[in-house]
């Protein structure tokens, strides 16, 4: 009887959460069935599970599963995080985290798909390919966990192997991949004949832009030709750091805005002097250019400050807020989405290239050729 009561209270908690979300994030949903009808339906589901399910449900798992299903189904980045993942999420920008070097994309109820692989990473060396699906990590199915959870699961404080089950065409493969440090710095720079060099951004966490200013700025200013800003596989970071990067190339009081619930706006500004504002700029993207990096590419293109070469990005330019729960778990909810000055939303759309490269044509030479062709014709 206690278990049944617990299950009912768990379902009631989930229902209350749904009502809260409906009021705060989905105000247009008032035409849907009344709360009383929804509650009656939920009670019926609980009774059917209690009376007919082959095993007696475990209350804790049932409650966690209900929360996960509700939060994870909202959008790609919203999710329910247990206590362990909350701690990992709070430290996700730590450079000391070990990883395997894949970038994933995942929709609710589907396996995560590999959309990017970092050069010389353990994932690349183990034979993982773009297009592969990860169906299990250390024998845990990835079907019912969200994108954020999957990414956190791949990270670890210490180096060590992780067992991954892959789906590739009609094959099922198992590989063991070593988690390790992926790069020494968040940025790198290399010279390239006919350009002002290639500035590679691995992620957009601080102090990326400070390091550019300290170590690279004076040298870049002496170069001639277009500067190449390589944002391929740049899938993590913060909006504040993205804004600082944009401000190196563009000075504007309004570069775009975040749209919150109720259409309220938070303006993003780049008021400081653009120290590289005089340089022609090429931005390289692929489908693994995500989040803050998408904002950088789209804004600089929107102001005719740069040309994008590569692939259309997937449109995850948004902000998430973490709402702690009493048991140490938390809800991560998308609270605003980024829009360009024109009002065009990047969420679900992404940044579109001026010169597109096919998915199977992602070599360095192909990017360089497109860049030289584009800028020599101007």
XYZ file of C-alpha atoms in Angstrom:
378
model
C 0.000 0.000 0.000
C 2.870 2.351 0.803
C 4.401 1.725 -2.615
C 1.151 2.467 -4.383
C 0.752 5.649 -2.370
C 4.317 6.615 -3.254
C 3.637 5.998 -6.929
C 0.556 8.142 -6.788
C 2.397 10.960 -5.019
C 5.182 10.698 -7.580
C 2.729 10.971 -10.420
C 1.020 13.871 -8.682
C 4.396 15.619 -8.367
C 5.046 15.127 -12.054
C 1.573 16.373 -12.885
C 2.136 19.466 -10.739
C 5.420 20.062 -12.558
C 3.615 19.798 -15.876
C 1.033 22.378 -14.756
C 3.880 24.671 -13.660
C 5.623 24.301 -17.009
C 2.359 24.793 -18.861
C 1.656 28.056 -17.069
C 5.195 29.443 -17.252
C 6.465 28.220 -20.607
C 3.362 27.279 -22.616
C 0.715 29.945 -21.900
C -0.982 29.240 -25.240
C -1.891 25.748 -24.065
C -5.064 26.878 -22.255
C -7.248 25.218 -24.876
C -5.981 21.783 -23.830
C -7.947 19.448 -21.492
C -8.548 20.750 -17.966
C -6.226 19.817 -15.087
C -9.002 17.712 -13.506
C -9.295 15.576 -16.636
C -5.521 15.247 -16.908
C -5.283 14.186 -13.253
C -8.056 11.620 -13.701
C -6.255 10.197 -16.711
C -2.997 9.977 -14.777
C -4.737 8.214 -11.881
C -6.118 5.666 -14.336
C -2.660 5.035 -15.799
C -1.240 4.462 -12.297
C -4.080 2.031 -11.457
C -3.514 0.071 -14.665
C 0.206 -0.202 -13.941
C -0.491 -1.293 -10.352
C -3.073 -3.919 -11.291
C -1.726 -5.334 -14.539
C 2.022 -4.739 -14.928
C 3.963 -8.002 -14.682
C 6.215 -6.771 -11.826
C 5.453 -4.435 -8.980
C 6.893 -1.025 -9.988
C 9.816 0.437 -8.069
C 8.693 3.852 -6.755
C 12.010 5.698 -7.047
C 12.591 4.546 -10.622
C 9.018 5.354 -11.563
C 9.291 8.912 -10.241
C 12.656 9.550 -11.920
C 11.405 8.069 -15.183
C 8.334 10.298 -15.118
C 10.391 13.439 -14.517
C 12.858 12.461 -17.240
C 10.156 11.752 -19.781
C 8.434 15.067 -19.154
C 11.545 17.271 -19.200
C 13.452 15.461 -21.958
C 10.496 15.655 -24.346
C 10.340 19.486 -24.235
C 13.245 20.125 -26.626
C 16.724 18.847 -27.467
C 18.514 20.638 -24.614
C 15.956 20.608 -21.788
C 16.237 17.631 -19.444
C 16.014 16.214 -15.945
C 19.427 15.665 -14.299
C 20.063 13.371 -11.359
C 22.354 14.473 -8.533
C 25.527 13.076 -10.128
C 24.869 14.810 -13.446
C 23.997 18.084 -11.694
C 27.495 18.116 -10.185
C 29.043 17.317 -13.566
C 26.988 20.004 -15.306
C 28.138 22.633 -12.807
C 31.755 21.799 -13.694
C 31.305 21.068 -17.417
C 33.621 23.855 -18.551
C 36.560 22.444 -16.593
C 39.428 21.815 -18.984
C 40.525 18.917 -16.775
C 37.560 16.773 -17.855
C 38.557 13.836 -20.018
C 36.486 13.020 -23.112
C 36.593 10.936 -26.307
C 36.178 13.701 -28.916
C 32.769 13.184 -30.514
C 29.988 15.715 -31.082
C 26.488 14.287 -30.878
C 22.969 15.280 -31.885
C 19.956 13.619 -30.316
C 16.205 13.932 -30.476
C 13.919 12.571 -27.789
C 13.327 8.853 -28.139
C 16.145 8.317 -30.658
C 19.747 7.200 -30.284
C 22.395 9.980 -30.317
C 24.107 10.353 -33.693
C 27.733 11.316 -34.264
C 27.801 14.594 -36.219
C 31.426 15.565 -35.603
C 34.737 13.983 -34.610
C 37.707 15.961 -33.332
C 40.944 15.507 -35.233
C 43.407 13.046 -33.647
C 40.935 12.296 -30.853
C 40.464 8.845 -29.263
C 37.131 8.588 -31.086
C 38.784 9.117 -34.471
C 41.557 6.633 -33.660
C 39.025 3.999 -32.557
C 37.265 4.125 -35.925
C 34.062 5.941 -34.925
C 32.532 7.649 -37.969
C 30.238 10.579 -38.610
C 26.750 9.143 -39.015
C 27.208 6.359 -36.450
C 24.556 5.986 -33.739
C 25.588 5.311 -30.135
C 23.069 2.815 -28.771
C 24.769 2.096 -25.433
C 27.514 3.479 -23.188
C 29.015 0.970 -20.749
C 25.997 -1.291 -21.437
C 23.528 1.493 -20.565
C 21.044 2.254 -23.333
C 21.109 5.821 -24.646
C 17.579 5.678 -26.038
C 15.845 7.355 -23.100
C 18.500 9.800 -21.942
C 18.823 13.304 -23.346
C 21.605 14.942 -25.330
C 23.000 16.832 -22.327
C 23.022 13.667 -20.200
C 24.756 11.696 -22.949
C 27.475 14.335 -23.280
C 27.966 14.393 -19.511
C 28.201 10.610 -19.419
C 31.092 10.723 -21.888
C 33.064 13.073 -19.614
C 35.110 11.928 -16.635
C 37.542 13.381 -14.119
C 40.104 10.670 -14.810
C 41.389 9.113 -18.010
C 40.027 5.647 -18.704
C 38.107 3.526 -21.201
C 34.409 3.617 -22.000
C 32.644 0.825 -23.874
C 30.446 2.063 -26.716
C 27.951 0.131 -28.824
C 27.547 1.615 -32.321
C 24.895 1.175 -34.969
C 26.295 1.639 -38.484
C 24.011 0.820 -41.395
C 22.998 -2.804 -40.701
C 25.961 -3.477 -38.397
C 26.246 -3.415 -34.616
C 29.788 -2.681 -33.432
C 31.407 -2.488 -30.012
C 34.480 -0.345 -29.355
C 36.412 0.609 -26.258
C 37.495 4.254 -26.352
C 39.881 5.969 -23.967
C 38.751 9.186 -22.325
C 41.644 11.630 -22.380
C 42.504 15.336 -22.624
C 41.509 16.545 -26.086
C 43.608 19.705 -26.441
C 46.015 21.849 -24.476
C 44.271 25.174 -25.125
C 40.855 26.373 -26.185
C 42.404 28.204 -29.161
C 45.156 27.616 -31.703
C 46.616 29.618 -34.557
C 48.463 28.572 -37.701
C 49.740 30.564 -40.636
C 48.395 29.900 -44.117
C 49.812 31.459 -47.278
C 47.525 34.087 -48.814
C 45.579 34.620 -45.585
C 45.988 36.239 -42.194
C 46.113 32.757 -40.720
C 43.670 30.223 -39.306
C 42.315 30.965 -35.823
C 40.829 27.721 -34.488
C 38.316 27.902 -31.613
C 37.938 24.581 -29.798
C 35.377 25.863 -27.301
C 33.997 29.201 -26.138
C 34.602 29.073 -22.407
C 36.714 31.734 -20.688
C 39.519 32.678 -21.046
C 39.462 31.939 -24.806
C 39.121 35.550 -25.986
C 41.540 36.844 -23.353
C 44.132 34.388 -24.668
C 43.545 35.624 -28.234
C 44.104 39.203 -27.124
C 47.160 38.369 -25.050
C 48.980 35.942 -27.320
C 47.769 36.399 -30.889
C 46.238 39.806 -31.519
C 49.390 41.802 -32.243
C 50.654 39.173 -34.680
C 47.343 38.842 -36.533
C 47.169 42.610 -36.999
C 50.365 42.494 -39.052
C 48.999 39.924 -41.513
C 47.316 40.508 -44.861
C 44.461 38.715 -46.534
C 41.338 37.216 -44.964
C 41.520 35.810 -41.456
C 39.964 32.366 -41.184
C 37.925 31.795 -38.026
C 37.605 28.021 -37.768
C 34.487 27.125 -35.756
C 34.215 23.547 -36.962
C 33.382 21.188 -34.071
C 33.079 24.143 -31.679
C 30.019 22.856 -29.814
C 30.474 24.050 -26.220
C 30.783 27.427 -24.579
C 29.080 30.466 -23.095
C 27.205 33.328 -24.718
C 29.325 35.914 -22.882
C 32.471 34.532 -24.470
C 30.789 34.400 -27.880
C 29.876 38.084 -27.550
C 33.493 38.952 -26.707
C 34.696 37.073 -29.776
C 32.222 38.922 -32.000
C 33.422 42.211 -30.510
C 36.929 41.566 -31.834
C 35.508 41.986 -35.348
C 32.395 44.130 -34.871
C 31.388 47.141 -32.789
C 27.601 47.550 -32.503
C 25.170 48.589 -29.783
C 22.829 45.750 -30.755
C 24.007 42.540 -32.396
C 20.839 40.559 -31.668
C 18.759 39.507 -28.682
C 17.518 36.617 -26.604
C 13.769 36.202 -26.693
C 12.252 35.020 -23.433
C 8.789 33.872 -22.481
C 6.209 36.525 -23.294
C 8.402 37.892 -26.127
C 10.538 39.963 -23.754
C 14.010 40.676 -25.094
C 17.527 40.746 -23.675
C 19.722 42.791 -26.018
C 23.285 41.699 -26.761
C 25.764 44.508 -27.350
C 29.370 44.778 -28.571
C 30.299 48.324 -27.491
C 34.097 48.026 -27.343
C 36.493 48.883 -30.141
C 36.716 46.066 -32.711
C 40.471 45.495 -32.809
C 40.275 43.238 -35.878
C 37.472 45.165 -37.536
C 39.609 45.988 -40.561
C 40.375 42.386 -41.584
C 38.335 40.437 -44.158
C 36.885 37.449 -42.336
C 36.017 33.896 -43.397
C 34.192 31.609 -40.960
C 34.388 27.843 -41.312
C 31.435 25.837 -40.005
C 30.224 22.247 -40.069
C 27.160 20.537 -38.651
C 29.010 20.224 -35.322
C 29.257 24.025 -34.947
C 26.693 24.444 -32.169
C 25.306 26.894 -29.614
C 27.391 30.036 -28.931
C 29.553 29.322 -31.999
C 26.415 29.511 -34.154
C 25.710 32.955 -32.724
C 29.222 34.125 -33.664
C 28.865 32.917 -37.252
C 25.301 34.164 -37.802
C 25.831 37.629 -36.288
C 29.037 38.353 -38.216
C 27.354 37.257 -41.434
C 24.221 39.294 -40.611
C 26.323 42.467 -40.398
C 28.147 41.610 -43.660
C 31.276 41.310 -41.585
C 32.115 37.739 -42.632
C 31.435 35.026 -45.183
C 30.533 31.553 -43.949
C 32.052 28.549 -45.686
C 31.050 24.979 -44.914
C 27.767 23.511 -43.718
C 24.536 24.855 -42.306
C 24.478 24.594 -38.522
C 21.709 22.834 -36.607
C 20.218 25.747 -34.668
C 20.861 25.243 -30.944
C 21.454 28.929 -30.181
C 19.680 29.280 -26.839
C 20.095 29.637 -23.108
C 19.285 27.067 -20.466
C 18.590 27.635 -16.775
C 19.198 25.041 -14.065
C 16.437 24.724 -11.461
C 17.596 22.688 -8.418
C 15.175 20.269 -6.765
C 15.092 19.301 -3.085
C 16.742 15.901 -3.525
C 19.806 17.329 -5.284
C 18.547 16.641 -8.798
C 17.543 19.496 -11.115
C 15.633 20.560 -14.199
C 17.568 22.124 -17.065
C 15.120 24.186 -19.110
C 15.522 26.250 -22.262
C 14.541 29.733 -21.069
C 15.323 31.880 -24.143
C 16.342 31.588 -27.787
C 18.646 33.799 -29.839
C 17.335 36.070 -32.602
C 19.165 38.246 -35.102
C 18.392 41.963 -35.373
C 15.940 41.175 -38.150
C 13.915 39.056 -35.740
C 14.955 35.822 -37.440
C 15.330 33.039 -34.893
C 18.415 30.838 -34.995
C 16.732 28.173 -32.853
C 15.984 25.213 -35.108
C 17.344 27.019 -38.180
C 21.032 27.721 -37.698
C 23.576 29.760 -39.620
C 23.541 29.310 -43.397
C 26.819 29.278 -45.383
C 27.618 31.588 -48.288
C 29.598 28.735 -49.842
C 28.360 25.251 -49.002
C 30.486 22.122 -48.766
C 28.976 18.655 -49.001
C 29.059 16.390 -45.957
C 31.456 14.028 -47.708
C 33.762 16.917 -48.740
C 35.143 18.185 -45.444
C 38.897 18.228 -46.070
C 41.144 21.155 -45.203
C 41.972 21.613 -48.885
C 38.276 21.888 -49.786
C 37.717 24.601 -47.174
C 40.807 26.503 -48.294
C 39.855 26.312 -51.969
C 36.338 27.628 -51.280
C 37.831 30.414 -49.168
C 40.319 31.516 -51.808
C 37.704 31.299 -54.583
C 35.228 33.380 -52.585
C 37.625 36.160 -51.568
C 39.508 36.375 -54.880
C 36.221 37.167 -56.640
C 35.495 40.154 -54.384
